[in-house]
């Protein structure tokens, strides 16, 4: 690692990290097209979650008419589906990267292993703690919001969008949901870093300084309610049930993928599937930076952007001193 790179990391991507070109001036049309293409095509998290949402809707979702009346059967069916999805994604990534170490340290950001023990963890170990909060709280709240939205749609309390009436908007909504979630995530994340809420709520998530796939949804129940509350926008913005599934699955499942701890999955010596972001990995280590994502440049606009360079690191360390009253 050269002197120009940050110390203490096993792997750093190309820096400085770049935010979305859609908010730069002058406009760069080719950069915008490339950003959009790389975000959606070919094998990307977003397209995979769209596929999962469609499969969930057509094969594992009770009919909307059935959700008009609250009943244990269809609610349990959705809960079991969500447990299976989270276990498949977070559990599968954990097995691949950490249990079977299929990739070794290749593209792994933090050189340290996940913590097997630790007093800060509810069940005494990082992985057990993360799995408990992800399943017991995270999947429960995720299912609660699905039940609320489908029950509301079935009873006419939430507006319904159909392919037949609005085919262009139907497709556009898949593209816009991640943008809305990027906007929403930044602001609720800043809110959760207010000292009172950090101490009593968000600190549970920040037990994970070195993150793994189960860390993404390891949160306090109050944070789950706030975090997944992004879907409530559809009481105002009409959606189809498949959009509701995509919205919540995207938020929940990509929480696991972005916390993988690896930049991506290497197949035949090439990063074939981009996963964990260095941008958010630095947030878990340095705390007072990178509250949002690279989709919307809120961090850049408000001075909390760590772009992965040594110069930016010095700036963030000064910022952190202010938050800790000068303590190192």
Coordinates of C-alpha atoms in Angstrom, one line a residue:
X1 CA 0.0 0.0 0.0
X2 CA 1.5 3.3 -1.1
X3 CA 1.8 6.4 1.1
X4 CA -1.0 7.9 -0.9
X5 CA -3.5 5.3 0.4
X6 CA -5.2 5.2 3.7
X7 CA -3.5 3.0 6.4
X8 CA -5.3 0.1 8.1
X9 CA -7.2 -1.2 5.2
X10 CA -6.6 -4.5 3.4
X11 CA -8.2 -3.2 0.2
X12 CA -9.3 0.2 -1.1
X13 CA -11.0 0.8 -4.4
X14 CA -10.0 3.6 -6.8
X15 CA -10.1 6.9 -5.0
X16 CA -11.3 9.6 -4.8
X17 CA -14.7 8.0 -4.7
X18 CA -17.1 9.6 -7.2
X19 CA -20.7 10.7 -6.5
X20 CA -23.4 10.5 -9.1
X21 CA -22.7 12.7 -12.1
X22 CA -26.3 13.7 -12.3
X23 CA -25.6 16.5 -9.8
X24 CA -22.4 17.9 -11.3
X25 CA -22.0 21.0 -13.4
X26 CA -21.5 21.3 -16.3
X27 CA -23.6 18.3 -17.3
X28 CA -21.7 15.2 -18.5
X29 CA -24.2 13.1 -20.5
X30 CA -21.8 10.2 -21.2
X31 CA -20.9 10.0 -17.5
X32 CA -24.6 9.9 -16.6
X33 CA -25.3 7.1 -19.1
X34 CA -22.3 5.1 -17.7
X35 CA -23.4 5.6 -14.1
X36 CA -27.0 4.5 -14.9
X37 CA -25.8 1.5 -16.9
X38 CA -23.4 0.4 -14.2
X39 CA -26.1 0.8 -11.6
X40 CA -28.6 -1.4 -13.4
X41 CA -27.0 -3.7 -16.0
X42 CA -26.1 -6.5 -16.4
X43 CA -25.7 -8.5 -13.2
X44 CA -26.4 -5.9 -10.5
X45 CA -28.0 -5.9 -7.1
X46 CA -30.9 -3.8 -8.4
X47 CA -31.9 -6.1 -11.2
X48 CA -31.5 -9.2 -9.0
X49 CA -33.9 -7.6 -6.4
X50 CA -36.4 -6.7 -9.2
X51 CA -36.3 -10.4 -10.2
X52 CA -36.8 -11.5 -6.6
X53 CA -39.7 -9.1 -6.2
X54 CA -41.4 -10.4 -9.3
X55 CA -40.9 -14.0 -8.2
X56 CA -42.2 -13.2 -4.8
X57 CA -45.3 -11.5 -6.2
X58 CA -46.2 -14.3 -8.7
X59 CA -45.4 -17.3 -6.6
X60 CA -45.1 -16.4 -2.9
X61 CA -47.5 -13.6 -2.3
X62 CA -51.1 -14.0 -1.2
X63 CA -53.7 -12.4 -3.6
X64 CA -54.5 -8.8 -2.8
X65 CA -58.2 -9.8 -2.2
X66 CA -57.0 -12.1 0.6
X67 CA -55.1 -9.4 2.3
X68 CA -58.3 -7.3 2.7
X69 CA -58.9 -9.1 6.0
X70 CA -56.0 -9.5 8.5
X71 CA -55.4 -13.2 9.1
X72 CA -52.6 -15.3 10.7
X73 CA -52.2 -17.5 7.7
X74 CA -51.2 -15.1 4.9
X75 CA -49.2 -12.9 7.4
X76 CA -47.2 -16.0 8.5
X77 CA -46.7 -16.9 4.8
X78 CA -45.1 -13.5 4.2
X79 CA -43.0 -13.6 7.3
X80 CA -41.6 -17.1 6.5
X81 CA -40.8 -15.9 2.9
X82 CA -38.9 -12.9 4.3
X83 CA -37.0 -15.0 6.8
X84 CA -36.0 -17.3 3.9
X85 CA -34.9 -14.4 1.7
X86 CA -32.8 -12.8 4.4
X87 CA -31.3 -16.1 5.3
X88 CA -30.5 -16.9 1.7
X89 CA -28.9 -13.5 1.0
X90 CA -27.1 -12.7 4.3
X91 CA -26.5 -16.3 5.2
X92 CA -25.3 -17.2 1.8
X93 CA -22.9 -14.3 1.6
X94 CA -21.6 -15.1 5.1
X95 CA -21.0 -18.7 4.2
X96 CA -19.2 -17.8 0.9
X97 CA -17.0 -15.0 2.3
X98 CA -16.4 -15.9 5.9
X99 CA -17.2 -19.6 6.6
X100 CA -15.8 -21.1 3.5
X101 CA -13.5 -18.1 2.7
X102 CA -14.0 -18.7 -1.0
X103 CA -12.4 -15.4 -1.8
X104 CA -9.8 -15.2 1.0
X105 CA -8.9 -11.5 1.5
X106 CA -9.3 -10.5 -2.1
X107 CA -11.3 -7.3 -2.2
X108 CA -11.9 -7.4 1.5
X109 CA -11.8 -3.9 3.0
X110 CA -11.0 -4.5 6.7
X111 CA -8.1 -7.1 7.3
X112 CA -9.5 -8.1 10.6
X113 CA -11.9 -11.1 11.1
X114 CA -15.4 -10.6 12.5
X115 CA -15.6 -10.6 16.3
X116 CA -16.4 -13.9 17.8
X117 CA -16.9 -12.5 21.3
X118 CA -17.5 -9.1 22.8
X119 CA -19.4 -7.6 25.7
X120 CA -21.1 -5.1 23.5
X121 CA -23.0 -7.8 21.7
X122 CA -26.4 -9.0 23.0
X123 CA -25.7 -12.6 22.5
X124 CA -21.9 -12.4 23.2
X125 CA -20.7 -12.6 19.6
X126 CA -21.0 -10.4 16.6
X127 CA -22.6 -12.9 14.2
X128 CA -25.1 -14.3 16.7
X129 CA -26.0 -10.8 17.8
X130 CA -26.4 -9.6 14.2
X131 CA -28.6 -12.6 13.2
X132 CA -30.8 -12.1 16.2
X133 CA -31.6 -8.5 15.6
X134 CA -31.9 -9.0 11.8
X135 CA -34.4 -11.8 12.1
X136 CA -36.2 -11.1 15.4
X137 CA -36.6 -7.4 14.8
X138 CA -35.7 -6.6 11.2
X139 CA -37.7 -9.2 9.4
X140 CA -40.7 -8.7 11.8
X141 CA -40.8 -4.9 11.0
X142 CA -40.2 -5.6 7.3
X143 CA -43.2 -8.0 7.3
X144 CA -45.3 -5.5 9.4
X145 CA -44.8 -2.8 6.7
X146 CA -45.7 -5.3 3.9
X147 CA -48.9 -6.3 5.8
X148 CA -49.8 -2.6 6.4
X149 CA -49.3 -1.6 2.7
X150 CA -51.1 -4.6 1.2
X151 CA -54.0 -4.4 3.6
X152 CA -54.2 -0.6 2.9
X153 CA -54.2 -1.2 -0.9
X154 CA -56.8 -4.0 -0.7
X155 CA -59.1 -1.7 1.3
X156 CA -58.5 1.4 -0.8
X157 CA -56.5 3.3 1.8
X158 CA -53.4 3.4 -0.4
X159 CA -53.5 4.3 -4.1
X160 CA -53.0 1.5 -6.6
X161 CA -50.9 1.7 -9.8
X162 CA -51.5 -0.7 -12.7
X163 CA -49.4 -1.6 -15.8
X164 CA -52.4 -1.3 -18.0
X165 CA -53.2 2.3 -17.0
X166 CA -49.6 3.7 -16.6
X167 CA -47.0 1.4 -18.2
X168 CA -44.2 4.1 -18.4
X169 CA -44.7 5.2 -14.8
X170 CA -44.9 1.5 -13.8
X171 CA -41.3 0.9 -15.1
X172 CA -40.0 4.4 -14.0
X173 CA -41.0 3.7 -10.4
X174 CA -38.5 0.8 -10.2
X175 CA -35.8 3.3 -11.2
X176 CA -37.0 6.0 -8.8
X177 CA -37.4 4.0 -5.7
X178 CA -33.6 3.6 -5.1
X179 CA -33.3 7.4 -5.6
X180 CA -36.0 8.1 -3.0
X181 CA -34.4 5.6 -0.6
X182 CA -31.0 7.4 -1.0
X183 CA -32.6 10.7 -0.1
X184 CA -34.6 9.2 2.8
X185 CA -31.6 7.2 4.2
X186 CA -29.3 10.2 4.4
X187 CA -31.8 12.3 6.5
X188 CA -32.9 9.6 8.8
X189 CA -29.3 8.5 9.3
X190 CA -28.3 12.1 10.2
X191 CA -31.2 12.1 12.6
X192 CA -30.1 8.9 14.2
X193 CA -26.7 10.4 14.9
X194 CA -28.2 13.0 17.2
X195 CA -26.5 12.1 20.5
X196 CA -29.7 11.0 22.3
X197 CA -30.9 8.8 19.4
X198 CA -27.4 7.5 18.7
X199 CA -27.0 6.4 22.4
X200 CA -30.4 4.8 22.8
X201 CA -31.0 3.5 19.3
X202 CA -28.4 3.7 16.6
X203 CA -25.5 2.6 18.7
X204 CA -26.7 -1.0 18.4
X205 CA -26.0 -0.9 14.7
X206 CA -22.6 0.7 15.2
X207 CA -21.4 -2.2 17.4
X208 CA -20.3 -3.4 14.0
X209 CA -17.1 -1.5 13.2
X210 CA -15.9 -4.3 10.9
X211 CA -19.1 -5.3 9.1
X212 CA -20.3 -8.6 7.7
X213 CA -23.5 -9.5 5.7
X214 CA -25.6 -10.0 8.9
X215 CA -24.6 -6.5 10.1
X216 CA -26.7 -4.5 7.6
X217 CA -30.0 -5.2 9.2
X218 CA -28.7 -5.6 12.8
X219 CA -30.6 -2.6 14.3
X220 CA -32.7 -1.5 17.2
X221 CA -36.4 -2.1 16.6
X222 CA -37.0 1.7 16.7
X223 CA -34.4 2.1 13.9
X224 CA -36.1 -0.7 11.9
X225 CA -39.4 1.2 12.2
X226 CA -37.7 4.4 11.0
X227 CA -35.4 2.8 8.4
X228 CA -38.1 0.7 6.7
X229 CA -40.7 3.4 7.0
X230 CA -39.4 4.6 3.7
X231 CA -42.1 2.6 2.1
X232 CA -44.8 4.8 3.6
X233 CA -44.3 7.2 0.6
X234 CA -46.7 4.9 -1.2
X235 CA -49.6 6.3 0.7
X236 CA -48.9 9.3 -1.5
X237 CA -47.2 7.9 -4.6
X238 CA -49.3 5.2 -6.2
X239 CA -47.6 1.8 -6.6
X240 CA -48.4 -1.8 -7.6
X241 CA -47.9 -4.6 -5.1
X242 CA -44.7 -5.7 -6.9
X243 CA -43.3 -2.2 -6.3
X244 CA -44.0 -2.5 -2.5
X245 CA -42.2 -5.9 -2.5
X246 CA -39.3 -4.4 -4.5
X247 CA -39.1 -1.3 -2.2
X248 CA -38.8 -3.2 1.0
X249 CA -36.7 -6.1 -0.4
X250 CA -34.3 -3.6 -1.9
X251 CA -33.9 -1.8 1.4
X252 CA -33.6 -5.0 3.5
X253 CA -31.6 -7.2 1.2
X254 CA -29.1 -4.6 0.0
X255 CA -28.5 -3.7 3.6
X256 CA -26.9 -7.2 3.7
X257 CA -25.0 -6.9 0.4
X258 CA -23.6 -3.4 1.1
X259 CA -22.3 -4.6 4.5
X260 CA -20.6 -7.7 3.1
X261 CA -17.2 -6.3 3.8
X262 CA -16.0 -7.1 0.3
X263 CA -16.1 -4.8 -2.7
X264 CA -17.5 -7.6 -4.8
X265 CA -17.6 -11.2 -5.8
X266 CA -14.6 -12.3 -7.8
X267 CA -15.3 -14.9 -10.6
X268 CA -12.4 -15.8 -13.0
X269 CA -10.2 -13.0 -11.6
X270 CA -12.8 -10.3 -12.2
X271 CA -15.3 -8.5 -9.9
X272 CA -18.5 -9.8 -11.4
X273 CA -21.0 -8.6 -8.8
X274 CA -20.4 -5.4 -6.9
X275 CA -21.4 -5.7 -3.2
X276 CA -20.1 -3.8 -0.2
X277 CA -19.3 -0.1 -0.6
X278 CA -16.1 1.4 0.7
X279 CA -18.1 4.6 1.2
X280 CA -20.3 3.1 3.9
X281 CA -17.5 0.9 5.3
X282 CA -15.7 4.1 6.2
X283 CA -18.8 5.3 8.0
X284 CA -18.6 2.3 10.3
X285 CA -15.0 3.0 11.1
X286 CA -15.0 6.8 11.3
X287 CA -18.7 7.4 12.3
X288 CA -19.0 11.1 11.5
X289 CA -18.9 10.8 7.7
X290 CA -20.7 9.3 4.7
X291 CA -24.2 9.2 6.2
X292 CA -25.8 8.7 2.8
X293 CA -24.9 7.0 -0.4
X294 CA -23.2 8.0 -3.6
X295 CA -26.5 8.2 -5.4
X296 CA -27.3 11.7 -4.0
X297 CA -24.3 13.8 -2.9
X298 CA -25.8 15.1 0.4
X299 CA -22.5 14.3 2.2
X300 CA -20.6 16.3 -0.3
X301 CA -23.0 19.2 0.0
X302 CA -22.9 19.2 3.9
X303 CA -19.2 18.6 4.4
X304 CA -19.3 15.0 5.7
X305 CA -18.0 13.3 2.5
X306 CA -15.0 11.0 2.9
X307 CA -13.8 10.2 -0.6
X308 CA -11.2 7.7 0.5
X309 CA -8.1 9.9 0.1
X310 CA -5.5 10.8 2.7
X311 CA -6.5 14.5 2.4
X312 CA -10.2 13.7 3.0
X313 CA -9.2 11.5 6.0
X314 CA -7.4 14.4 7.7
X315 CA -10.5 16.6 7.2
X316 CA -12.8 13.9 8.6
X317 CA -10.5 13.4 11.7
X318 CA -10.8 17.1 12.4
X319 CA -14.5 16.9 12.0
X320 CA -14.6 14.0 14.4
X321 CA -12.6 15.9 17.0
X322 CA -15.3 18.6 17.0
X323 CA -18.0 15.9 17.7
X324 CA -15.9 14.4 20.5
X325 CA -14.8 17.7 22.1
X326 CA -11.2 17.3 20.9
X327 CA -10.8 13.7 22.2
X328 CA -8.9 11.4 19.9

